[in-house]
Amino acid sequence: MNTPMLQGLSLMGYGLAERGAVSFQARNPATGAVLPPHFYRASEADVNHAVVLAEAAAPQYAALGGVVHGAFLRCIAEQLEALADELAMVVPQETGLPEARVRGELARTTGQLRLFASVAEEASWVDARLDSAQPERLPQPRPALRSHLQAIGPVGVFAASNFPLAFSVAGGDTASALAAGCPVVVKAHPAHPATSELVGWAVVAAAQVLDLPEGVFSLLFDDGITVGQALVRHPALRAVGFTGSLRAGRALMDLAAARPVPIPVYAEMGSVNPVVALPRALTHCAELIADGLAASVALGNGQFCTRPGLLLAVDGEGYVRLRARLLGKLALIPIAPMLTARNAAAFHDDIATMAKQAGVVQLLGATYGEYQSGPVVLEIDAQNLLNQPALAREVFGPSILLVRCASALEMLTILRRLDGQLTATLHAEPEELADWPGLTALLASKAGRVLFGGVPTGVEVCPAMVHGGPYPATADSRSTSVGTAAIQRFARPVCYQNWPEALLPPALQLANPLSIWRLVDGQRQR
């Protein structure tokens, strides 16, 4: 942990904040040991300075264009890869994650940085639309109209606890905002501040290599909520990216909506990720489905937002086989550290509360440590779940609630009453779907990603991915926080009417100097 790079101070553009009066330290969740160094809370003045720098940098950075934005993201990836060995040492101490997971997550992080670099460089994402003037049109002539998406301005990003690299300082929100041409101010997660500072320095180094405007990136430390509140309230901030709990995400949404000028909050707030297993699939594949569920529930000790937390099945021989196999597999999984003591305590409390509710039977429970947890399996019948809908909500940790349904009607009724989800998974034989009319449409209405078979853990970073869903899975079901469409969150459409050709942005000039795909008089062309 002792590295000369670590200052414990917020990064304000190319400089450092002054040392404040209040500090905090990370803890090793595997041992409880307090980790050096001290990290100092950013002040309200620091927040203001960071956002003012970002506001000043915004028009300059946006004007540099996609080629420079892409070069910046590629340079960040290179800087992070140069830190691979140091991150492989630091991240496990702050998170309890194994080195192999850290290196894998680093590869995902650099991969998504390069993916967004390609999107920025190619530039067709701006969705340029050109409609020619029609001066002779009756009864009214049509003006020349041209529109495209352009950077929204400074973006505040809240780092997540469960992905210290891929959803954190240089994670997907930061990458997509920078690709769109927006400066970013990151509020670091207090569970992994050393990791955050190391990554923050990598972003700053990349900005300096390319001689970018100073305020293109800043990093703020805080172990509470005051910095985040001040960031969202700042009048120069134009959007927020967040990954975390429903409680925290909703607080940010309310705060942003209460501003004199409200701003969008793109919050990913978790999901119970229902899995539906139809009878014929259970008859033929109960053990295979159970094996996949067991691995998915235990992966990362259950601390993935796409962990399957709810299984719906019609009671019968196939369900009994699945349950027995699932219990046998999960019983072999040892307890392991949670990411933070707060996560562990919340998980223990949630499971204890659920186990006391009417009709809930705890089939498998772990021996808990102060920072540790193991797999938990609970079971309930459909009618008791319908009477207690709060049980069908996310519990952040390695648990799953099995729901025995007496009929197809009960299962469909539960699905109709579920909240919005990130994912919904269907295990079925294709021919049996004729007996379940409307089921696939119902699942699609509830989730941003619908799987046929498999398990929902494992979010591929690619153009087609949707990591979003109806509220409360996300704040805005029209968006995604993973995949190339994520860039659109941090841009807004602007239309130019009757502007001289030379004064138009390059994407809207008739000559198409960027050689991008555009919609010209209703025809898609390059």
Short mmCIF file of C-alpha atoms in Angstrom, two decimals:
data_model
loop_
_atom_site.label_atom_id
_atom_site.label_comp_id
_atom_site.label_asym_id
_atom_site.label_seq_id
_atom_site.Cartn_x
_atom_site.Cartn_y
_atom_site.Cartn_z
CA MET A 1 0.00 0.00 0.00
CA ASN A 2 2.88 2.37 0.63
CA THR A 3 3.50 4.06 -2.67
CA PRO A 4 4.80 7.58 -3.28
CA MET A 5 1.91 8.20 -5.65
CA LEU A 6 -0.68 8.12 -2.87
CA GLN A 7 -1.33 11.54 -1.37
CA GLY A 8 -4.76 10.96 0.21
CA LEU A 9 -5.94 14.23 -1.30
CA SER A 10 -8.60 15.01 -3.87
CA LEU A 11 -7.31 15.59 -7.39
CA MET A 12 -8.42 19.01 -8.63
CA GLY A 13 -7.67 19.07 -12.32
CA TYR A 14 -3.88 18.94 -12.44
CA GLY A 15 -3.47 19.96 -8.80
CA LEU A 16 -4.26 18.67 -5.33
CA ALA A 17 -6.76 19.83 -2.75
CA GLU A 18 -5.42 21.09 0.55
CA ARG A 19 -5.40 18.70 3.48
CA GLY A 20 -8.64 19.01 5.42
CA ALA A 21 -9.40 18.53 9.07
CA VAL A 22 -11.22 15.21 8.72
CA SER A 23 -9.74 12.01 7.37
CA PHE A 24 -10.72 8.38 6.96
CA GLN A 25 -9.01 5.10 6.13
CA ALA A 26 -9.97 2.00 4.20
CA ARG A 27 -10.28 -1.41 5.82
CA ASN A 28 -9.28 -4.80 4.52
CA PRO A 29 -12.63 -6.64 4.43
CA ALA A 30 -10.89 -10.02 4.71
CA THR A 31 -9.14 -9.14 7.97
CA GLY A 32 -10.69 -5.92 9.26
CA ALA A 33 -7.24 -4.30 9.33
CA VAL A 34 -7.11 -0.54 8.89
CA LEU A 35 -5.10 0.38 5.81
CA PRO A 36 -2.75 3.34 5.31
CA PRO A 37 -2.71 6.11 4.28
CA HIS A 38 -5.25 8.63 5.55
CA PHE A 39 -7.58 10.13 2.95
CA TYR A 40 -8.92 13.62 3.52
CA ARG A 41 -12.49 14.67 2.88
CA ALA A 42 -12.98 17.21 0.15
CA SER A 43 -14.45 20.51 1.28
CA GLU A 44 -17.36 22.35 -0.27
CA ALA A 45 -14.78 24.74 -1.71
CA ASP A 46 -13.01 21.77 -3.30
CA VAL A 47 -16.25 20.63 -4.91
CA ASN A 48 -16.87 24.10 -6.26
CA HIS A 49 -13.31 24.37 -7.58
CA ALA A 50 -13.53 21.00 -9.36
CA VAL A 51 -16.84 21.82 -11.05
CA VAL A 52 -15.75 25.34 -12.00
CA LEU A 53 -12.65 23.84 -13.63
CA ALA A 54 -14.88 21.36 -15.47
CA GLU A 55 -17.23 24.13 -16.59
CA ALA A 56 -14.31 26.13 -18.01
CA ALA A 57 -12.92 23.05 -19.75
CA ALA A 58 -16.24 21.87 -21.21
CA PRO A 59 -16.43 23.94 -24.43
CA GLN A 60 -12.72 23.52 -25.12
CA TYR A 61 -12.77 19.75 -24.59
CA ALA A 62 -15.96 19.23 -26.62
CA ALA A 63 -14.53 21.25 -29.51
CA LEU A 64 -11.46 19.00 -29.74
CA GLY A 65 -13.61 16.35 -31.38
CA GLY A 66 -13.88 12.60 -31.39
CA VAL A 67 -10.34 11.86 -32.57
CA VAL A 68 -8.86 13.61 -29.52
CA HIS A 69 -11.49 12.18 -27.18
CA GLY A 70 -10.64 8.72 -28.46
CA ALA A 71 -6.91 9.32 -28.04
CA PHE A 72 -7.56 10.39 -24.44
CA LEU A 73 -9.45 7.19 -23.64
CA ARG A 74 -6.77 5.04 -25.27
CA CYS A 75 -4.08 6.83 -23.29
CA ILE A 76 -6.00 6.23 -20.04
CA ALA A 77 -6.11 2.53 -20.89
CA GLU A 78 -2.36 2.48 -21.45
CA GLN A 79 -1.70 4.31 -18.18
CA LEU A 80 -3.86 1.80 -16.31
CA GLU A 81 -2.09 -1.15 -17.89
CA ALA A 82 1.21 0.32 -16.72
CA LEU A 83 -0.22 0.20 -13.17
CA ALA A 84 -1.44 -3.40 -13.47
CA ASP A 85 0.96 -4.90 -10.93
CA GLU A 86 0.38 -2.15 -8.40
CA LEU A 87 -3.39 -2.40 -8.78
CA ALA A 88 -3.15 -6.17 -8.40
CA MET A 89 -1.57 -5.54 -5.00
CA VAL A 90 -3.71 -2.65 -3.79
CA VAL A 91 -7.21 -3.62 -4.92
CA PRO A 92 -7.34 -6.99 -3.08
CA GLN A 93 -6.31 -5.30 0.17
CA GLU A 94 -9.16 -2.81 -0.07
CA THR A 95 -11.82 -5.16 -1.44
CA GLY A 96 -10.95 -8.74 -0.54
CA LEU A 97 -11.17 -9.62 -4.22
CA PRO A 98 -8.63 -12.16 -5.53
CA GLU A 99 -5.85 -11.00 -7.81
CA ALA A 100 -7.24 -12.94 -10.77
CA ARG A 101 -10.56 -11.09 -10.48
CA VAL A 102 -8.72 -7.76 -10.28
CA ARG A 103 -6.68 -8.44 -13.40
CA GLY A 104 -9.76 -9.60 -15.23
CA GLU A 105 -11.67 -6.48 -14.23
CA LEU A 106 -8.75 -4.31 -15.28
CA ALA A 107 -8.87 -5.92 -18.72
CA ARG A 108 -12.59 -5.22 -18.91
CA THR A 109 -11.98 -1.60 -17.89
CA THR A 110 -9.29 -0.97 -20.48
CA GLY A 111 -11.38 -2.81 -23.05
CA GLN A 112 -14.38 -0.58 -22.54
CA LEU A 113 -12.17 2.52 -22.61
CA ARG A 114 -10.91 1.44 -26.04
CA LEU A 115 -14.42 0.55 -27.19
CA PHE A 116 -15.66 4.06 -26.39
CA ALA A 117 -12.53 5.46 -28.01
CA SER A 118 -13.56 3.74 -31.23
CA VAL A 119 -17.10 5.12 -30.92
CA ALA A 120 -15.80 8.65 -30.36
CA GLU A 121 -13.33 8.44 -33.25
CA GLU A 122 -15.83 7.03 -35.75
CA ALA A 123 -18.34 9.72 -34.60
CA SER A 124 -21.55 8.41 -36.19
CA TRP A 125 -23.02 8.20 -32.67
CA VAL A 126 -23.91 11.92 -32.94
CA ASP A 127 -26.90 10.91 -35.10
CA ALA A 128 -26.52 13.73 -37.62
CA ARG A 129 -29.72 14.59 -39.51
CA LEU A 130 -29.83 16.97 -42.48
CA ASP A 131 -33.07 18.17 -44.07
CA SER A 132 -32.60 20.41 -47.08
CA ALA A 133 -34.41 23.70 -47.51
CA GLN A 134 -37.55 23.65 -49.66
CA PRO A 135 -38.12 27.31 -50.54
CA GLU A 136 -40.84 26.49 -53.09
CA ARG A 137 -42.91 24.32 -50.77
CA LEU A 138 -46.54 25.35 -50.29
CA PRO A 139 -48.25 26.56 -48.26
CA GLN A 140 -45.05 27.32 -46.32
CA PRO A 141 -41.42 26.97 -47.40
CA ARG A 142 -39.18 24.70 -45.31
CA PRO A 143 -35.93 26.05 -43.88
CA ALA A 144 -32.66 24.13 -43.95
CA LEU A 145 -32.54 22.10 -40.72
CA ARG A 146 -29.63 20.10 -39.37
CA SER A 147 -29.31 18.45 -35.96
CA HIS A 148 -26.94 16.25 -34.02
CA LEU A 149 -26.07 15.23 -30.48
CA GLN A 150 -23.47 17.30 -28.68
CA ALA A 151 -21.85 17.13 -25.25
CA ILE A 152 -24.10 18.10 -22.37
CA GLY A 153 -21.34 19.61 -20.19
CA PRO A 154 -19.76 18.66 -16.83
CA VAL A 155 -20.82 15.24 -15.53
CA GLY A 156 -20.65 13.99 -11.95
CA VAL A 157 -19.88 10.27 -11.56
CA PHE A 158 -20.38 8.27 -8.36
CA ALA A 159 -18.05 5.28 -8.16
CA ALA A 160 -19.50 1.88 -7.19
CA SER A 161 -18.29 -0.43 -4.43
CA ASN A 162 -18.66 -3.78 -6.18
CA PHE A 163 -16.56 -3.02 -9.28
CA PRO A 164 -13.58 -0.97 -8.04
CA LEU A 165 -12.28 -0.57 -11.60
CA ALA A 166 -15.01 -1.23 -14.18
CA PHE A 167 -17.73 0.88 -12.50
CA SER A 168 -15.50 3.26 -10.64
CA VAL A 169 -13.11 6.15 -11.35
CA ALA A 170 -12.32 5.22 -14.98
CA GLY A 171 -15.31 2.92 -15.41
CA GLY A 172 -18.17 2.92 -17.87
CA ASP A 173 -19.81 6.18 -16.79
CA THR A 174 -16.53 8.08 -16.95
CA ALA A 175 -15.54 6.49 -20.25
CA SER A 176 -18.86 7.24 -21.95
CA ALA A 177 -18.98 10.82 -20.66
CA LEU A 178 -15.41 11.55 -21.80
CA ALA A 179 -16.17 9.94 -25.17
CA ALA A 180 -19.17 12.27 -25.55
CA GLY A 181 -16.91 15.26 -24.92
CA CYS A 182 -17.89 15.96 -21.32
CA PRO A 183 -15.49 16.74 -18.45
CA VAL A 184 -15.98 14.43 -15.46
CA VAL A 185 -15.86 14.99 -11.71
CA VAL A 186 -15.76 11.64 -9.88
CA LYS A 187 -16.82 11.11 -6.30
CA ALA A 188 -14.61 8.18 -5.19
CA HIS A 189 -16.10 5.31 -3.23
CA PRO A 190 -14.77 5.32 0.36
CA ALA A 191 -14.30 1.54 0.39
CA HIS A 192 -11.36 1.67 -2.04
CA PRO A 193 -9.74 5.12 -1.89
CA ALA A 194 -6.19 3.99 -2.69
CA THR A 195 -7.44 2.19 -5.78
CA SER A 196 -9.37 5.32 -6.73
CA GLU A 197 -6.36 7.59 -6.33
CA LEU A 198 -4.11 5.32 -8.38
CA VAL A 199 -6.67 5.25 -11.20
CA GLY A 200 -7.23 9.00 -10.82
CA TRP A 201 -3.55 9.68 -11.35
CA ALA A 202 -3.66 7.52 -14.49
CA VAL A 203 -6.48 9.67 -15.91
CA VAL A 204 -4.62 12.88 -15.01
CA ALA A 205 -1.42 11.58 -16.59
CA ALA A 206 -3.27 10.80 -19.82
CA ALA A 207 -4.81 14.28 -19.87
CA GLN A 208 -1.39 15.84 -19.41
CA VAL A 209 0.16 13.72 -22.17
CA LEU A 210 -2.42 15.14 -24.58
CA ASP A 211 -2.27 18.65 -23.09
CA LEU A 212 -6.03 18.68 -22.46
CA PRO A 213 -7.82 21.46 -20.56
CA GLU A 214 -7.06 21.12 -16.87
CA GLY A 215 -10.64 20.62 -15.68
CA VAL A 216 -11.37 17.65 -17.91
CA PHE A 217 -11.10 15.37 -14.85
CA SER A 218 -11.17 15.72 -11.06
CA LEU A 219 -11.49 13.20 -8.22
CA LEU A 220 -13.13 13.95 -4.85
CA PHE A 221 -12.78 11.95 -1.62
CA ASP A 222 -15.41 11.65 1.12
CA ASP A 223 -16.53 8.88 3.47
CA GLY A 224 -20.01 10.39 3.87
CA ILE A 225 -22.65 12.09 1.73
CA THR A 226 -21.85 15.80 1.95
CA VAL A 227 -19.48 15.88 -1.04
CA GLY A 228 -21.92 13.98 -3.22
CA GLN A 229 -24.76 16.29 -2.23
CA ALA A 230 -22.69 19.39 -2.96
CA LEU A 231 -21.64 17.95 -6.31
CA VAL A 232 -25.22 17.26 -7.45
CA ARG A 233 -26.40 20.67 -6.25
CA HIS A 234 -23.67 22.60 -8.08
CA PRO A 235 -25.36 24.75 -10.73
CA ALA A 236 -22.68 24.04 -13.36
CA LEU A 237 -23.16 20.27 -13.25
CA ARG A 238 -25.25 18.97 -16.15
CA ALA A 239 -25.77 15.25 -15.47
CA VAL A 240 -25.01 12.49 -12.96
CA GLY A 241 -23.96 8.86 -13.41
CA PHE A 242 -24.50 6.55 -10.43
CA THR A 243 -24.26 2.84 -9.63
CA GLY A 244 -25.38 1.68 -6.19
CA SER A 245 -28.35 1.14 -3.93
CA LEU A 246 -31.93 2.20 -4.54
CA ARG A 247 -31.89 4.30 -1.39
CA ALA A 248 -28.82 6.31 -2.42
CA GLY A 249 -29.83 6.54 -6.07
CA ARG A 250 -33.30 7.80 -5.22
CA ALA A 251 -31.79 10.41 -2.88
CA LEU A 252 -29.65 11.71 -5.72
CA MET A 253 -32.64 11.75 -8.09
CA ASP A 254 -34.67 13.78 -5.61
CA LEU A 255 -31.77 16.14 -5.00
CA ALA A 256 -31.27 16.72 -8.72
CA ALA A 257 -34.98 17.26 -9.29
CA ALA A 258 -35.14 19.84 -6.49
CA ARG A 259 -32.48 22.08 -8.05
CA PRO A 260 -33.60 25.40 -9.56
CA VAL A 261 -32.51 23.82 -12.86
CA PRO A 262 -33.09 20.05 -12.61
CA ILE A 263 -30.59 17.71 -14.24
CA PRO A 264 -30.81 14.03 -15.27
CA VAL A 265 -29.51 11.33 -12.94
CA TYR A 266 -28.64 8.10 -14.71
CA ALA A 267 -28.79 5.76 -11.74
CA GLU A 268 -28.38 2.00 -11.87
CA MET A 269 -29.88 0.84 -8.60
CA GLY A 270 -29.91 -2.94 -8.63
CA SER A 271 -32.40 -5.69 -9.32
CA VAL A 272 -33.65 -9.05 -8.09
CA ASN A 273 -33.22 -10.46 -11.64
CA PRO A 274 -36.02 -13.06 -11.73
CA VAL A 275 -35.40 -16.46 -13.26
CA VAL A 276 -38.42 -18.30 -14.66
CA ALA A 277 -38.15 -22.07 -15.14
CA LEU A 278 -41.03 -23.64 -17.08
CA PRO A 279 -42.10 -27.24 -16.45
CA ARG A 280 -40.69 -28.96 -19.55
CA ALA A 281 -37.33 -27.24 -19.09
CA LEU A 282 -37.24 -28.48 -15.50
CA THR A 283 -38.13 -32.00 -16.61
CA HIS A 284 -35.19 -32.14 -19.00
CA CYS A 285 -32.63 -29.77 -17.45
CA ALA A 286 -33.31 -29.27 -13.72
CA GLU A 287 -29.75 -30.13 -12.69
CA LEU A 288 -28.17 -28.03 -15.44
CA ILE A 289 -30.30 -25.01 -14.46
CA ALA A 290 -29.42 -25.53 -10.79
CA ASP A 291 -25.70 -25.71 -11.52
CA GLY A 292 -25.83 -22.43 -13.42
CA LEU A 293 -27.82 -20.74 -10.67
CA ALA A 294 -25.45 -21.93 -7.96
CA ALA A 295 -22.41 -20.58 -9.77
CA SER A 296 -24.16 -17.28 -10.50
CA VAL A 297 -25.42 -16.77 -6.93
CA ALA A 298 -21.98 -17.46 -5.49
CA LEU A 299 -20.00 -15.44 -8.07
CA GLY A 300 -18.32 -12.48 -6.42
CA ASN A 301 -20.02 -13.58 -3.20
CA GLY A 302 -23.32 -12.45 -4.68
CA GLN A 303 -22.32 -8.81 -4.97
CA PHE A 304 -23.22 -8.31 -8.62
CA CYS A 305 -26.20 -6.22 -9.63
CA THR A 306 -27.17 -8.98 -12.09
CA ARG A 307 -27.11 -11.83 -9.54
CA PRO A 308 -30.28 -13.95 -9.83
CA GLY A 309 -32.15 -13.40 -6.58
CA LEU A 310 -35.57 -14.87 -7.39
CA LEU A 311 -36.52 -18.20 -8.98
CA LEU A 312 -40.11 -18.81 -10.09
CA ALA A 313 -41.22 -22.35 -10.92
CA VAL A 314 -44.37 -24.46 -10.86
CA ASP A 315 -44.10 -27.01 -8.05
CA GLY A 316 -43.48 -30.57 -9.12
CA GLU A 317 -40.86 -33.25 -9.62
CA GLY A 318 -38.63 -31.03 -11.75
CA TYR A 319 -38.67 -28.22 -9.20
CA VAL A 320 -37.84 -30.66 -6.38
CA ARG A 321 -34.83 -31.91 -8.33
CA LEU A 322 -33.64 -28.36 -9.03
CA ARG A 323 -33.96 -27.36 -5.37
CA ALA A 324 -32.03 -30.40 -4.14
CA ARG A 325 -29.23 -29.87 -6.64
CA LEU A 326 -29.01 -26.14 -5.92
CA LEU A 327 -28.80 -26.73 -2.16
CA GLY A 328 -26.12 -29.36 -2.63
CA LYS A 329 -24.00 -27.11 -4.80
CA LEU A 330 -24.29 -24.01 -2.63
CA ALA A 331 -23.64 -25.96 0.58
CA LEU A 332 -20.12 -26.58 -0.71
CA ILE A 333 -19.36 -22.86 -1.07
CA PRO A 334 -17.36 -21.53 1.91
CA ILE A 335 -18.03 -18.19 3.52
CA ALA A 336 -16.01 -15.35 2.03
CA PRO A 337 -15.42 -11.65 2.66
CA MET A 338 -18.01 -9.14 1.55
CA LEU A 339 -16.69 -5.96 -0.04
CA THR A 340 -17.32 -3.87 3.06
CA ALA A 341 -18.41 -4.36 6.66
CA ARG A 342 -21.52 -2.30 5.83
CA ASN A 343 -22.41 -4.68 3.00
CA ALA A 344 -21.98 -7.68 5.30
CA ALA A 345 -24.09 -6.17 8.08
CA ALA A 346 -26.85 -5.15 5.68
CA PHE A 347 -26.91 -8.61 4.12
CA HIS A 348 -27.12 -10.32 7.50
CA ASP A 349 -29.92 -8.00 8.61
CA ASP A 350 -31.89 -8.41 5.38
CA ILE A 351 -31.72 -12.20 5.51
CA ALA A 352 -32.71 -12.26 9.19
CA THR A 353 -35.69 -10.04 8.44
CA MET A 354 -36.80 -12.10 5.44
CA ALA A 355 -36.51 -15.38 7.36
CA LYS A 356 -39.05 -14.11 9.92
CA GLN A 357 -41.75 -13.34 7.37
CA ALA A 358 -44.84 -15.49 6.96
CA GLY A 359 -44.26 -18.57 4.84
CA VAL A 360 -40.51 -18.08 4.43
CA VAL A 361 -38.34 -21.15 5.08
CA GLN A 362 -34.56 -20.86 5.23
CA LEU A 363 -33.24 -23.93 3.45
CA LEU A 364 -29.57 -22.99 3.62
CA GLY A 365 -27.83 -20.44 5.78
CA ALA A 366 -24.20 -19.52 6.23
CA THR A 367 -22.16 -19.10 9.36
CA TYR A 368 -21.45 -15.38 9.30
CA GLY A 369 -18.28 -13.59 10.21
CA GLU A 370 -18.01 -9.85 10.91
CA TYR A 371 -17.07 -9.17 7.29
CA GLN A 372 -18.00 -12.50 5.78
CA SER A 373 -21.04 -14.25 4.38
CA GLY A 374 -21.89 -17.40 2.52
CA PRO A 375 -24.76 -18.59 0.32
CA VAL A 376 -28.33 -18.42 1.62
CA VAL A 377 -31.36 -20.12 0.08
CA LEU A 378 -34.88 -19.16 1.14
CA GLU A 379 -38.17 -20.62 -0.06
CA ILE A 380 -41.74 -19.34 -0.13
CA ASP A 381 -44.98 -20.26 -1.85
CA ALA A 382 -46.54 -17.94 -4.39
CA GLN A 383 -49.52 -16.83 -2.29
CA ASN A 384 -47.33 -15.75 0.63
CA LEU A 385 -45.11 -13.81 -1.78
CA LEU A 386 -48.12 -12.09 -3.33
CA ASN A 387 -49.18 -11.05 0.16
CA GLN A 388 -45.67 -9.73 0.95
CA PRO A 389 -44.35 -8.18 -2.31
CA ALA A 390 -41.45 -6.50 -0.50
CA LEU A 391 -39.77 -9.92 -0.32
CA ALA A 392 -39.25 -9.78 -4.10
CA ARG A 393 -36.65 -7.02 -3.88
CA GLU A 394 -32.88 -7.08 -4.09
CA VAL A 395 -30.82 -8.40 -1.21
CA PHE A 396 -27.20 -7.50 -1.95
CA GLY A 397 -25.28 -10.66 -1.29
CA PRO A 398 -25.16 -14.41 -2.06
CA SER A 399 -28.82 -15.34 -1.66
CA ILE A 400 -31.76 -16.57 -3.71
CA LEU A 401 -35.47 -16.84 -2.92
CA LEU A 402 -37.19 -19.88 -4.43
CA VAL A 403 -40.89 -19.38 -5.19
CA ARG A 404 -43.11 -22.45 -5.49
CA CYS A 405 -46.06 -21.69 -7.72
CA ALA A 406 -49.14 -23.91 -7.75
CA SER A 407 -50.10 -22.88 -11.28
CA ALA A 408 -49.15 -20.86 -14.32
CA LEU A 409 -51.64 -18.21 -13.21
CA GLU A 410 -49.81 -17.70 -9.92
CA MET A 411 -46.47 -17.34 -11.69
CA LEU A 412 -47.79 -14.83 -14.20
CA THR A 413 -49.48 -12.84 -11.44
CA ILE A 414 -46.17 -12.54 -9.57
CA LEU A 415 -44.36 -11.46 -12.73
CA ARG A 416 -46.95 -8.77 -13.48
CA ARG A 417 -46.51 -7.33 -9.99
CA LEU A 418 -42.71 -7.28 -10.00
CA ASP A 419 -40.88 -3.97 -10.13
CA GLY A 420 -38.61 -3.07 -13.04
CA GLN A 421 -35.53 -5.26 -13.42
CA LEU A 422 -32.12 -5.18 -15.05
CA THR A 423 -32.57 -8.74 -16.31
CA ALA A 424 -35.15 -11.50 -16.59
CA THR A 425 -34.16 -15.06 -17.50
CA LEU A 426 -36.40 -17.70 -19.06
CA HIS A 427 -35.64 -21.43 -19.03
CA ALA A 428 -38.07 -23.13 -21.38
CA GLU A 429 -38.40 -25.58 -24.22
CA PRO A 430 -39.32 -23.48 -27.27
CA GLU A 431 -42.41 -25.56 -28.02
CA GLU A 432 -43.89 -25.10 -24.53
CA LEU A 433 -44.10 -21.31 -24.92
CA ALA A 434 -47.33 -21.84 -26.86
CA ASP A 435 -48.87 -22.78 -23.50
CA TRP A 436 -47.70 -19.50 -21.96
CA PRO A 437 -49.14 -16.75 -24.19
CA GLY A 438 -47.80 -13.29 -23.43
CA LEU A 439 -44.98 -14.52 -21.20
CA THR A 440 -42.11 -13.29 -23.36
CA ALA A 441 -43.74 -9.87 -23.83
CA LEU A 442 -44.34 -9.68 -20.08
CA LEU A 443 -40.67 -10.38 -19.33
CA ALA A 444 -39.57 -7.78 -21.89
CA SER A 445 -41.85 -5.21 -20.25
CA LYS A 446 -40.15 -5.78 -16.92
CA ALA A 447 -36.45 -5.88 -17.81
CA GLY A 448 -33.79 -4.23 -19.93
CA ARG A 449 -32.16 -7.56 -20.86
CA VAL A 450 -34.14 -10.78 -21.35
CA LEU A 451 -32.21 -14.05 -21.46
CA PHE A 452 -33.30 -17.37 -22.95
CA GLY A 453 -31.37 -19.86 -20.85
CA GLY A 454 -28.13 -19.27 -18.99
CA VAL A 455 -27.65 -16.85 -16.13
CA PRO A 456 -27.65 -13.04 -16.09
CA THR A 457 -24.27 -12.48 -14.45
CA GLY A 458 -21.68 -11.45 -16.98
CA VAL A 459 -22.48 -8.16 -18.70
CA GLU A 460 -20.81 -8.10 -22.09
CA VAL A 461 -19.41 -4.71 -23.12
CA CYS A 462 -20.53 -4.36 -26.73
CA PRO A 463 -22.81 -2.24 -28.92
CA ALA A 464 -25.97 -4.33 -28.37
CA MET A 465 -25.76 -4.59 -24.58
CA VAL A 466 -28.48 -3.00 -22.44
CA HIS A 467 -27.68 -2.65 -18.77
CA GLY A 468 -30.75 -0.79 -17.66
CA GLY A 469 -34.43 -1.34 -17.13
CA PRO A 470 -37.65 0.14 -15.77
CA TYR A 471 -37.57 1.89 -12.39
CA PRO A 472 -36.34 1.03 -9.78
CA ALA A 473 -33.67 -0.95 -11.66
CA THR A 474 -32.61 2.36 -13.20
CA ALA A 475 -33.71 5.96 -13.06
CA ASP A 476 -34.40 6.06 -16.81
CA SER A 477 -35.39 2.90 -18.66
CA ARG A 478 -34.51 4.53 -22.00
CA SER A 479 -30.79 4.40 -21.20
CA THR A 480 -28.03 1.88 -20.54
CA SER A 481 -24.87 2.15 -18.45
CA VAL A 482 -23.03 -0.57 -20.41
CA GLY A 483 -22.58 -0.78 -24.17
CA THR A 484 -21.90 1.88 -26.73
CA ALA A 485 -25.38 3.43 -26.43
CA ALA A 486 -24.30 4.64 -22.96
CA ILE A 487 -22.62 7.61 -24.64
CA GLN A 488 -26.01 9.08 -25.53
CA ARG A 489 -26.80 9.77 -21.87
CA PHE A 490 -24.29 12.60 -21.82
CA ALA A 491 -25.33 14.43 -24.97
CA ARG A 492 -28.34 16.48 -26.08
CA PRO A 493 -29.79 17.19 -29.52
CA VAL A 494 -29.19 20.63 -31.04
CA CYS A 495 -30.81 21.80 -34.29
CA TYR A 496 -29.23 24.47 -36.55
CA GLN A 497 -31.64 26.31 -38.84
CA ASN A 498 -30.49 28.17 -41.96
CA TRP A 499 -26.87 28.40 -40.80
CA PRO A 500 -24.09 29.21 -43.26
CA GLU A 501 -22.27 26.05 -44.29
CA ALA A 502 -18.89 27.19 -43.00
CA LEU A 503 -20.28 27.89 -39.53
CA LEU A 504 -21.88 24.49 -39.02
CA PRO A 505 -20.25 21.76 -36.90
CA PRO A 506 -18.28 19.33 -39.11
CA ALA A 507 -20.84 16.56 -38.57
CA LEU A 508 -23.51 18.72 -40.20
CA GLN A 509 -21.60 20.10 -43.16
CA LEU A 510 -22.76 18.87 -46.56
CA ALA A 511 -19.24 17.73 -47.47
CA ASN A 512 -19.31 15.35 -44.48
CA PRO A 513 -15.63 15.89 -43.58
CA LEU A 514 -15.91 13.31 -40.77
CA SER A 515 -17.20 10.67 -43.22
CA ILE A 516 -19.88 9.54 -40.77
CA TRP A 517 -23.23 7.90 -41.33
CA ARG A 518 -26.02 10.49 -41.45
CA LEU A 519 -29.72 10.78 -42.22
CA VAL A 520 -29.90 13.13 -45.23
CA ASP A 521 -33.38 14.04 -46.44
CA GLY A 522 -34.68 10.84 -44.91
CA GLN A 523 -32.02 8.56 -46.42
CA ARG A 524 -29.26 6.91 -44.38
CA GLN A 525 -25.95 7.56 -46.12
CA ARG A 526 -22.26 8.20 -45.55
#
